[in-house]
Short mmCIF file of C-alpha atoms and ligand atoms in Angstrom, two decimals:
data_model
loop_
_atom_site.label_atom_id
_atom_site.label_comp_id
_atom_site.label_asym_id
_atom_site.label_seq_id
_atom_site.Cartn_x
_atom_site.Cartn_y
_atom_site.Cartn_z
CA MET A 1 -23.22 111.98 19.24
CA PRO A 2 -26.65 111.14 20.62
CA GLU A 3 -27.43 107.53 19.65
CA THR A 4 -31.22 107.40 19.96
CA GLU A 5 -34.21 109.70 19.32
CA ARG A 6 -34.68 110.11 23.07
CA GLU A 7 -31.04 111.08 23.62
CA ARG A 8 -31.35 113.60 20.79
CA ARG A 9 -34.55 115.05 22.27
CA VAL A 10 -33.17 115.58 25.80
CA ILE A 11 -30.13 117.29 24.35
CA ASP A 12 -32.15 119.41 21.90
CA GLU A 13 -34.42 120.62 24.69
CA VAL A 14 -31.58 122.20 26.70
CA THR A 15 -30.73 125.88 26.35
CA LYS A 16 -27.21 126.10 24.91
CA GLY A 17 -26.58 129.82 25.43
CA LEU A 18 -25.54 132.00 28.33
CA ILE A 19 -28.37 132.91 30.71
CA ILE A 20 -27.91 136.51 31.77
CA GLY A 21 -30.62 138.61 33.40
CA GLY A 22 -33.24 136.05 32.35
CA ALA A 23 -32.32 136.26 28.65
CA VAL A 24 -30.59 133.52 26.71
CA ARG A 25 -27.79 134.83 24.52
CA ASP A 26 -24.83 133.75 22.49
CA ALA A 27 -21.31 134.36 23.72
CA THR A 28 -19.48 137.39 22.38
CA GLU A 29 -18.11 136.55 18.93
CA GLN A 30 -20.53 133.57 18.92
CA LYS A 31 -17.82 131.30 20.35
CA THR A 32 -18.88 127.78 21.40
CA PHE A 33 -17.28 124.62 22.73
CA GLY A 34 -18.24 120.96 22.34
CA VAL A 35 -19.64 118.74 25.11
CA GLU A 36 -18.29 115.21 24.82
CA ASP A 37 -19.91 111.83 25.51
CA PRO A 38 -17.16 110.10 27.56
CA SER A 39 -18.34 106.66 26.52
CA THR A 40 -17.59 107.35 22.85
CA GLY A 41 -15.44 110.48 22.80
CA GLN A 42 -17.99 111.99 20.33
CA ILE A 43 -19.38 115.52 20.64
CA LEU A 44 -22.98 115.64 21.87
CA CYS A 45 -23.60 119.33 21.14
CA ASP A 46 -22.01 122.78 21.40
CA VAL A 47 -22.67 125.40 24.08
CA ALA A 48 -21.75 129.08 24.38
CA ASP A 49 -18.14 129.79 25.34
CA ALA A 50 -18.27 132.99 27.38
CA SER A 51 -15.68 135.77 27.21
CA PRO A 52 -14.62 137.95 30.17
CA GLU A 53 -17.16 140.59 28.98
CA ASP A 54 -19.94 138.00 29.16
CA GLY A 55 -18.86 137.15 32.70
CA MET A 56 -19.03 140.81 33.69
CA ALA A 57 -22.48 141.13 32.08
CA ALA A 58 -23.66 138.22 34.25
CA LEU A 59 -22.24 139.90 37.34
CA GLU A 60 -23.97 143.15 36.42
CA ALA A 61 -27.29 141.26 36.08
CA ALA A 62 -26.82 139.59 39.49
CA HIS A 63 -25.87 142.90 41.10
CA THR A 64 -28.89 144.70 39.61
CA ALA A 65 -31.31 141.97 40.75
CA GLN A 66 -29.89 141.78 44.31
CA PRO A 67 -31.93 144.48 46.15
CA ASP A 68 -35.34 143.26 44.97
CA TRP A 69 -34.45 139.63 45.58
CA ALA A 70 -33.21 140.35 49.10
CA ALA A 71 -36.56 142.06 49.75
CA ALA A 72 -38.65 139.15 48.38
CA ALA A 73 -40.74 137.40 51.02
CA PRO A 74 -39.01 134.33 52.52
CA ARG A 75 -42.14 132.32 51.77
CA GLU A 76 -41.91 133.31 48.08
CA ARG A 77 -38.26 132.23 47.96
CA GLY A 78 -39.11 128.97 49.67
CA GLU A 79 -42.03 128.24 47.36
CA ILE A 80 -39.92 128.72 44.24
CA LEU A 81 -37.48 126.14 45.61
CA ARG A 82 -40.32 123.80 46.47
CA ARG A 83 -41.77 124.07 42.94
CA ALA A 84 -38.33 123.46 41.48
CA PHE A 85 -37.96 120.38 43.74
CA GLU A 86 -41.21 119.04 42.31
CA LEU A 87 -40.29 119.78 38.70
CA ILE A 88 -36.89 118.09 39.09
CA THR A 89 -38.57 115.05 40.61
CA GLU A 90 -41.19 114.90 37.83
CA ARG A 91 -38.53 115.14 35.12
CA ALA A 92 -35.95 112.89 36.75
CA ASP A 93 -35.83 110.45 33.82
CA ASP A 94 -34.92 113.08 31.24
CA ILE A 95 -32.45 114.87 33.52
CA ALA A 96 -30.82 111.51 34.29
CA MET A 97 -30.42 110.79 30.59
CA LEU A 98 -28.82 114.18 30.04
CA MET A 99 -26.46 113.75 32.97
CA THR A 100 -25.45 110.26 31.92
CA LEU A 101 -24.75 111.43 28.39
CA GLU A 102 -22.46 114.28 29.38
CA MET A 103 -20.82 112.76 32.47
CA GLY A 104 -20.87 109.00 31.84
CA LYS A 105 -22.34 107.62 35.08
CA PRO A 106 -24.98 104.89 34.70
CA LEU A 107 -28.63 105.98 34.59
CA ALA A 108 -29.35 104.49 38.02
CA GLU A 109 -26.57 106.61 39.52
CA SER A 110 -27.83 109.71 37.73
CA LYS A 111 -31.29 109.10 39.17
CA ALA A 112 -29.84 108.68 42.66
CA GLU A 113 -27.98 111.97 42.23
CA ILE A 114 -31.19 113.68 41.10
CA THR A 115 -33.01 112.53 44.24
CA TYR A 116 -30.11 113.79 46.36
CA ALA A 117 -29.91 117.06 44.41
CA ALA A 118 -33.63 117.76 44.64
CA GLU A 119 -33.49 117.22 48.41
CA PHE A 120 -31.30 120.34 48.76
CA PHE A 121 -34.11 122.40 47.23
CA ARG A 122 -36.71 120.81 49.49
CA TRP A 123 -34.48 121.29 52.53
CA PHE A 124 -33.69 124.95 51.79
CA SER A 125 -37.30 125.69 50.83
CA GLU A 126 -38.01 124.91 54.48
CA GLU A 127 -35.00 126.88 55.78
CA ALA A 128 -35.93 130.06 53.84
CA VAL A 129 -38.68 130.84 56.35
CA ARG A 130 -36.56 130.10 59.44
CA ILE A 131 -33.83 132.73 59.17
CA SER A 132 -33.78 134.22 62.63
CA GLY A 133 -31.82 136.66 64.78
CA GLU A 134 -31.29 137.43 68.42
CA TRP A 135 -32.51 139.96 70.95
CA LYS A 136 -31.09 140.51 74.39
CA VAL A 137 -30.71 142.93 77.23
CA ASN A 138 -27.12 143.98 77.98
CA ALA A 139 -25.50 142.52 81.08
CA THR A 140 -25.65 145.99 82.66
CA GLY A 141 -29.42 146.09 82.29
CA SER A 142 -29.36 149.13 80.04
CA GLY A 143 -29.14 149.02 76.27
CA ARG A 144 -30.19 146.20 74.00
CA VAL A 145 -28.51 143.94 71.45
CA LEU A 146 -30.35 143.18 68.22
CA VAL A 147 -28.70 140.62 65.93
CA MET A 148 -30.02 140.22 62.41
CA ARG A 149 -28.94 137.95 59.56
CA GLN A 150 -29.11 139.36 56.06
CA PRO A 151 -28.31 138.05 52.55
CA ILE A 152 -24.61 138.45 51.88
CA GLY A 153 -25.16 139.66 48.30
CA PRO A 154 -24.23 138.42 44.84
CA CYS A 155 -22.47 135.05 44.91
CA LEU A 156 -20.16 133.31 42.49
CA LEU A 157 -20.70 129.55 42.38
CA ILE A 158 -18.23 127.28 40.60
CA THR A 159 -19.41 123.68 40.31
CA PRO A 160 -17.66 120.43 39.32
CA TRP A 161 -18.37 117.79 36.68
CA ASN A 162 -18.72 114.76 38.97
CA PHE A 163 -22.11 115.61 40.52
CA PRO A 164 -23.33 118.11 37.94
CA LEU A 165 -26.75 118.64 39.54
CA ALA A 166 -26.28 118.07 43.27
CA MET A 167 -23.27 120.36 43.58
CA GLY A 168 -25.38 123.03 41.88
CA THR A 169 -28.49 122.62 44.04
CA ARG A 170 -26.37 122.46 47.21
CA LYS A 171 -25.14 126.00 46.47
CA ILE A 172 -28.09 127.49 44.57
CA GLY A 173 -30.65 126.25 47.17
CA PRO A 174 -29.24 128.12 50.18
CA ALA A 175 -28.38 131.18 48.05
CA ILE A 176 -32.00 131.45 46.86
CA ALA A 177 -33.35 130.77 50.35
CA ALA A 178 -31.11 133.44 51.87
CA GLY A 179 -32.06 136.07 49.27
CA CYS A 180 -28.81 136.16 47.30
CA THR A 181 -28.43 136.51 43.55
CA MET A 182 -25.71 134.57 41.78
CA VAL A 183 -23.54 133.79 38.81
CA ILE A 184 -22.90 130.10 38.33
CA LYS A 185 -20.15 128.58 36.23
CA PRO A 186 -20.66 124.85 35.68
CA ALA A 187 -17.74 122.61 34.73
CA SER A 188 -17.02 122.82 31.01
CA LEU A 189 -17.16 119.00 30.82
CA THR A 190 -20.79 118.95 32.05
CA PRO A 191 -22.57 122.26 31.43
CA LEU A 192 -25.88 120.82 30.17
CA THR A 193 -27.28 119.70 33.53
CA ILE A 194 -26.97 123.17 35.09
CA LEU A 195 -28.45 124.77 31.96
CA LYS A 196 -31.39 122.39 32.34
CA LEU A 197 -31.69 123.31 36.02
CA ALA A 198 -31.72 127.02 35.15
CA ASP A 199 -34.68 126.40 32.79
CA ILE A 200 -36.50 124.57 35.60
CA LEU A 201 -35.88 127.36 38.08
CA ALA A 202 -37.20 129.94 35.60
CA GLU A 203 -40.31 127.79 35.15
CA ALA A 204 -40.66 127.58 38.95
CA GLY A 205 -40.84 131.38 39.03
CA LEU A 206 -37.30 132.51 39.86
CA PRO A 207 -37.12 136.19 38.84
CA ASP A 208 -34.79 137.23 36.00
CA GLY A 209 -31.24 138.01 37.07
CA VAL A 210 -31.28 135.97 40.30
CA LEU A 211 -29.47 133.05 38.64
CA ASN A 212 -27.10 133.78 35.76
CA VAL A 213 -25.31 130.93 34.00
CA VAL A 214 -21.93 131.41 32.35
CA THR A 215 -20.54 128.44 30.43
CA THR A 216 -16.92 128.75 29.41
CA LYS A 217 -13.77 126.82 28.66
CA SER A 218 -11.63 129.71 29.96
CA THR A 219 -12.55 129.61 33.64
CA GLY A 220 -9.59 131.61 34.93
CA LYS A 221 -9.91 134.41 32.40
CA VAL A 222 -13.67 134.73 32.72
CA MET A 223 -14.09 134.19 36.48
CA GLY A 224 -10.92 135.94 37.68
CA PRO A 225 -12.30 139.46 37.10
CA LEU A 226 -15.54 138.58 38.91
CA ILE A 227 -13.69 137.34 41.98
CA THR A 228 -11.71 140.54 42.28
CA ASP A 229 -14.68 142.83 41.47
CA GLY A 230 -16.07 144.24 44.70
CA ARG A 231 -19.67 143.44 43.71
CA ILE A 232 -19.29 139.68 44.35
CA ARG A 233 -19.53 139.04 48.10
CA LYS A 234 -19.26 135.27 48.29
CA LEU A 235 -17.40 132.55 46.44
CA SER A 236 -18.44 128.91 46.70
CA PHE A 237 -16.35 126.29 44.96
CA THR A 238 -16.33 122.50 44.75
CA GLY A 239 -13.28 120.96 43.11
CA SER A 240 -9.64 120.17 43.66
CA THR A 241 -7.57 121.53 46.53
CA GLU A 242 -5.07 122.89 44.02
CA ILE A 243 -7.67 125.10 42.28
CA GLY A 244 -9.29 125.95 45.62
CA GLN A 245 -5.99 127.33 46.90
CA LYS A 246 -5.67 129.56 43.82
CA LEU A 247 -9.24 130.79 44.21
CA LEU A 248 -8.63 131.54 47.89
CA GLN A 249 -5.65 133.69 46.94
CA GLN A 250 -7.77 135.62 44.44
CA ALA A 251 -10.65 135.88 46.92
CA SER A 252 -8.35 137.44 49.50
CA GLU A 253 -8.17 140.61 47.39
CA GLN A 254 -11.78 141.51 48.27
CA VAL A 255 -11.77 139.48 51.50
CA LEU A 256 -14.62 137.35 50.15
CA LYS A 257 -16.53 134.96 52.30
CA THR A 258 -15.70 131.55 50.82
CA SER A 259 -16.98 127.99 50.92
CA MET A 260 -14.50 125.46 49.64
CA GLU A 261 -15.38 121.79 49.15
CA LEU A 262 -12.01 120.41 48.09
CA GLY A 263 -10.16 117.13 47.71
CA GLY A 264 -10.43 114.03 49.86
CA ASN A 265 -8.36 110.94 50.57
CA ALA A 266 -10.89 108.98 52.60
CA PRO A 267 -9.70 106.06 54.75
CA PHE A 268 -12.05 103.09 55.16
CA VAL A 269 -11.16 101.26 58.38
CA VAL A 270 -12.45 97.73 58.99
CA CYS A 271 -11.82 96.53 62.56
CA ALA A 272 -11.40 92.88 63.48
CA ASP A 273 -14.87 92.80 65.07
CA ALA A 274 -16.66 94.28 62.03
CA ASP A 275 -19.39 92.43 60.20
CA VAL A 276 -17.38 91.66 57.07
CA ASP A 277 -20.39 91.35 54.74
CA ASP A 278 -21.68 94.74 55.90
CA ALA A 279 -18.20 96.20 55.47
CA VAL A 280 -17.98 94.86 51.91
CA GLN A 281 -21.43 96.28 51.14
CA GLY A 282 -20.35 99.66 52.55
CA ALA A 283 -17.05 99.49 50.68
CA MET A 284 -18.89 98.99 47.38
CA LEU A 285 -20.85 102.16 48.02
CA ALA A 286 -17.96 104.20 49.41
CA LYS A 287 -15.73 103.15 46.53
CA MET A 288 -17.99 102.68 43.53
CA ARG A 289 -20.60 105.42 43.94
CA ASN A 290 -20.11 107.67 40.93
CA ILE A 291 -17.47 105.27 39.52
CA GLY A 292 -15.15 106.39 42.32
CA GLU A 293 -15.20 109.96 40.95
CA ALA A 294 -16.19 111.55 44.25
CA CYS A 295 -14.32 113.53 46.88
CA THR A 296 -16.02 111.22 49.38
CA ALA A 297 -14.78 108.04 47.68
CA ALA A 298 -12.91 105.59 49.91
CA ASN A 299 -9.31 105.96 48.75
CA ARG A 300 -7.44 103.71 51.20
CA PHE A 301 -8.80 100.56 52.83
CA TYR A 302 -7.24 99.66 56.19
CA VAL A 303 -8.42 96.17 57.13
CA HIS A 304 -7.50 94.28 60.29
CA ALA A 305 -5.21 91.34 59.46
CA ASP A 306 -7.69 88.86 61.00
CA VAL A 307 -10.37 89.68 58.41
CA ALA A 308 -8.25 91.08 55.58
CA GLU A 309 -8.29 88.02 53.32
CA GLU A 310 -12.03 87.42 53.75
CA PHE A 311 -12.77 91.11 53.07
CA THR A 312 -10.44 91.22 50.05
CA LYS A 313 -11.88 88.05 48.49
CA LYS A 314 -15.48 89.22 48.90
CA LEU A 315 -14.74 92.73 47.64
CA THR A 316 -12.82 91.32 44.65
CA GLU A 317 -15.76 89.12 43.74
CA ARG A 318 -18.25 92.00 43.90
CA MET A 319 -16.00 94.40 42.01
CA GLY A 320 -15.09 91.82 39.36
CA ASP A 321 -18.78 91.06 38.71
CA MET A 322 -19.76 94.65 37.93
CA LYS A 323 -21.04 95.33 34.44
CA VAL A 324 -19.02 98.02 32.66
CA GLY A 325 -20.43 99.91 29.67
CA ARG A 326 -22.16 102.99 28.31
CA GLY A 327 -24.22 104.43 31.15
CA THR A 328 -27.39 104.50 29.07
CA GLU A 329 -27.38 100.70 28.60
CA GLU A 330 -29.63 98.50 30.69
CA GLY A 331 -27.87 96.85 33.63
CA VAL A 332 -24.61 98.82 33.35
CA GLU A 333 -23.14 99.57 36.78
CA VAL A 334 -19.85 101.23 35.82
CA GLY A 335 -19.66 103.90 33.13
CA PRO A 336 -16.58 105.53 31.63
CA LEU A 337 -14.43 108.01 33.50
CA VAL A 338 -15.14 111.56 32.49
CA GLU A 339 -12.20 112.14 30.15
CA ALA A 340 -9.02 110.54 28.84
CA ASP A 341 -6.76 112.43 31.28
CA GLN A 342 -8.77 111.20 34.23
CA ARG A 343 -8.61 107.59 33.02
CA ASP A 344 -4.87 107.86 32.33
CA LYS A 345 -4.19 109.26 35.79
CA VAL A 346 -6.02 106.32 37.40
CA ALA A 347 -4.03 103.87 35.26
CA GLU A 348 -0.77 105.60 36.23
CA LEU A 349 -1.56 105.28 39.96
CA VAL A 350 -2.35 101.58 39.59
CA ASP A 351 0.81 100.94 37.55
CA ASP A 352 2.90 102.75 40.16
CA ALA A 353 1.42 100.60 42.99
CA VAL A 354 1.97 97.39 41.02
CA GLN A 355 5.57 98.33 40.23
CA LYS A 356 6.11 98.87 43.96
CA GLY A 357 4.76 95.40 44.81
CA ALA A 358 0.93 95.56 44.95
CA THR A 359 -1.03 92.51 43.75
CA VAL A 360 -3.87 93.03 41.27
CA ARG A 361 -6.86 90.97 42.46
CA THR A 362 -9.18 92.16 39.67
CA GLY A 363 -9.08 94.80 36.93
CA GLY A 364 -5.95 96.88 36.60
CA ARG A 365 -5.81 97.35 32.86
CA ILE A 366 -7.38 99.86 30.40
CA PRO A 367 -9.70 97.91 28.08
CA SER A 368 -9.41 98.28 24.32
CA GLY A 369 -12.11 100.14 22.37
CA GLN A 370 -13.60 103.61 22.44
CA GLY A 371 -14.47 105.66 25.53
CA TYR A 372 -12.61 106.36 28.76
CA PHE A 373 -13.35 103.12 30.61
CA TYR A 374 -11.34 101.75 33.50
CA PRO A 375 -12.41 98.46 35.16
CA PRO A 376 -13.25 98.06 38.85
CA THR A 377 -9.89 97.19 40.40
CA VAL A 378 -8.83 95.71 43.74
CA LEU A 379 -5.19 95.81 44.86
CA SER A 380 -3.82 93.99 47.89
CA ASP A 381 -0.36 93.99 49.51
CA VAL A 382 -0.15 97.67 48.68
CA PRO A 383 3.04 99.27 50.04
CA THR A 384 2.62 102.58 51.85
CA SER A 385 5.11 104.10 49.41
CA ALA A 386 2.56 103.73 46.55
CA ARG A 387 1.34 107.09 45.24
CA LEU A 388 -2.29 106.11 45.72
CA ALA A 389 -1.74 105.96 49.49
CA LYS A 390 -1.35 109.76 49.38
CA GLU A 391 -3.11 110.92 46.22
CA GLU A 392 -6.82 111.06 45.49
CA ILE A 393 -7.54 108.29 42.94
CA PHE A 394 -10.92 109.54 41.61
CA GLY A 395 -11.59 106.22 39.93
CA PRO A 396 -12.79 102.64 40.59
CA VAL A 397 -9.69 101.38 42.38
CA ALA A 398 -9.62 99.93 45.90
CA PRO A 399 -6.13 99.59 47.46
CA ILE A 400 -6.08 97.41 50.57
CA PHE A 401 -3.60 97.80 53.43
CA THR A 402 -3.64 95.75 56.64
CA PHE A 403 -3.17 96.65 60.32
CA THR A 404 -3.09 94.85 63.66
CA GLU A 405 -3.70 97.60 66.27
CA ASP A 406 -6.40 100.30 66.31
CA ASP A 407 -3.73 102.95 66.98
CA GLU A 408 -1.90 101.94 63.83
CA ALA A 409 -5.10 102.23 61.75
CA ILE A 410 -5.94 105.66 63.15
CA ARG A 411 -2.39 106.93 62.61
CA ALA A 412 -2.47 105.76 58.99
CA ALA A 413 -6.00 107.10 58.41
CA ASN A 414 -5.00 110.54 59.68
CA ASP A 415 -1.67 110.61 57.86
CA THR A 416 -2.88 112.90 55.08
CA GLU A 417 -3.27 116.61 54.47
CA PHE A 418 -6.94 115.94 53.66
CA GLY A 419 -9.79 115.46 56.13
CA LEU A 420 -13.09 115.21 54.34
CA VAL A 421 -14.59 111.89 55.37
CA SER A 422 -13.52 108.66 57.06
CA TYR A 423 -15.40 105.36 57.14
CA LEU A 424 -15.26 103.05 60.13
CA TYR A 425 -16.64 99.53 60.57
CA THR A 426 -16.86 97.95 64.03
CA LYS A 427 -19.63 96.29 66.04
CA ASP A 428 -18.26 97.60 69.34
CA LEU A 429 -20.08 100.81 70.28
CA SER A 430 -17.41 102.16 72.59
CA ARG A 431 -14.66 101.53 70.02
CA ALA A 432 -16.89 103.19 67.40
CA ILE A 433 -17.22 106.37 69.47
CA ARG A 434 -13.57 106.46 70.56
CA LEU A 435 -12.22 105.96 67.07
CA SER A 436 -14.74 108.35 65.46
CA GLU A 437 -13.51 111.03 67.84
CA ARG A 438 -9.91 110.42 66.82
CA LEU A 439 -10.48 110.49 63.07
CA GLU A 440 -9.43 113.85 61.64
CA ALA A 441 -12.29 114.43 59.24
CA GLY A 442 -15.35 116.62 58.89
CA MET A 443 -17.55 113.54 58.44
CA VAL A 444 -17.46 109.91 59.59
CA GLY A 445 -19.46 107.09 58.01
CA LEU A 446 -19.95 104.72 60.95
CA ASN A 447 -20.92 101.28 59.66
CA GLN A 448 -22.19 102.98 56.52
CA GLY A 449 -20.54 103.70 53.20
CA MET A 450 -22.17 107.05 52.46
CA VAL A 451 -22.50 110.28 54.45
CA SER A 452 -24.21 112.49 51.87
CA ASN A 453 -27.44 113.92 53.24
CA ALA A 454 -29.07 117.29 52.45
CA GLY A 455 -30.00 117.67 56.13
CA ALA A 456 -26.42 117.28 57.44
CA PRO A 457 -23.39 119.62 57.37
CA PHE A 458 -21.15 118.41 54.54
CA GLY A 459 -17.56 119.62 54.65
CA GLY A 460 -13.98 118.86 55.49
CA TRP A 461 -11.10 119.55 57.84
CA LYS A 462 -7.56 120.45 56.87
CA GLN A 463 -7.01 120.88 53.11
CA SER A 464 -10.41 119.39 52.33
CA GLY A 465 -12.01 122.76 52.66
CA LEU A 466 -13.77 125.55 54.46
CA GLY A 467 -17.41 125.94 55.45
CA ARG A 468 -20.32 123.52 55.37
CA GLU A 469 -23.02 122.81 52.81
CA GLY A 470 -26.45 121.44 53.71
CA GLY A 471 -27.93 120.95 57.15
CA SER A 472 -29.12 123.78 59.35
CA VAL A 473 -25.78 125.60 59.01
CA GLY A 474 -25.79 125.49 55.17
CA ILE A 475 -27.73 128.73 54.86
CA ASP A 476 -25.32 130.62 57.16
CA GLU A 477 -22.73 130.57 54.39
CA TYR A 478 -25.01 132.96 52.44
CA LEU A 479 -25.92 135.28 55.31
CA GLU A 480 -24.09 138.15 56.97
CA ILE A 481 -24.56 138.95 60.64
CA LYS A 482 -25.36 142.48 61.69
CA TYR A 483 -25.54 143.59 65.30
CA VAL A 484 -27.39 146.77 66.23
CA ALA A 485 -26.35 148.30 69.56
CA MET A 486 -29.48 149.96 70.94
CA ASN A 487 -29.40 152.72 73.47
CA VAL A 488 -32.75 151.99 75.07
O1 LIG B 501 -16.74 115.22 44.91
C1 LIG B 501 -17.47 115.49 45.88
C2 LIG B 501 -18.85 115.76 45.69
C3 LIG B 501 -19.68 115.52 46.91
C4 LIG B 501 -20.44 114.28 46.82
C5 LIG B 501 -21.52 114.18 47.87
O2 LIG B 501 -22.11 115.18 48.27
O3 LIG B 501 -21.78 113.08 48.27
#
């Protein structure tokens, strides 16, 4: 339940229905589901629980709006995004409160996400007017090649609970810029932030039907028919590899273009020549951003034996000093995990490592009391047989392994089916380049604990996904290429 007048107001102000063709409506049979505050386990409010018919109505609205939206001037599309960027920025405090209430992260983290999220709109507002093609004379000298890039058509966007706003803007921004309409299904744990965003986009002038929001607890039943309906032309998903694989199978029926931002298992390599204080600072960010609930979170720390004890001691001190509590409270740095299952899975991974011989340097135990809290935890002497050496932790736990040769660190770092991001700390430029080249990941944080940047191509290798979001290639995911062979 909201605990203050302000909390009540930000929740009351959000639309709680489905947004289809610009109209807000209840779900069929008026079904709703509750949105929980993970710091108390209490229900904050109810939102519409869509049925498969509601999902199809949203698709119909997106399909109907597509031709006019594709024909809208690029400048108009860009200016809507720019206005939305400004509105998000102006209202950051209220959006942050909403996000903290439904997801749990501290207010400062919510505000940082809002800045990051808004940047996707600013970035793609600038890209909307730069969609270009190609023109050339055939090698033979006769005939011409005209290459044009056109909106792919209605998109289905499925977004996760961990970055409720940024994962929305990273998909919605390029779709709007490219001239695509869309149906978006936010995570049922955090639907309020996307509903708020939809209100902002309407205020910024987005025409009815371009963005349709379907909130539901029955994702498979409601989204399945959309994925296999020929009117959707693109599926973009951020979430687990397991669900991504299922979606890819469904998407193969209509041979949909897909973007998949899936799981990670990021290694964080600290070489003997690294600046240990910098590495600890980077580790705090790579591990504790979003309470560790990020696909980019450092999952395995490989630290050279020469600096391992110094690094572990300093990291333990920083982690142990963090203030844990409800994200809305002043000074809190670590909120609750998003739900009981998530917290229990983290605890299970820690218990497994400890049983196999890991030493708990700080944390390691679920606190008593309400909410889904788990303390910042550092584990040393972790055996490679521990489950958390292979599985994504998605929580505030830093397992530390040691190495003595660069080759050993790279082998261990790459020994995973994932390949989203790797972090590397070294002061030696040539080692930095050589090792970055050998890391099997779509992104490398070199002497920095965060890679997220609206102007850079975010995405993974191997089972971490397909496609890129952000950067100058981000818009390509929403465009089709057409080549016209000209007999001139
Ligand atoms: O869980 C992964 C979300 C991506 C976070 C980011 O963009 O930094």
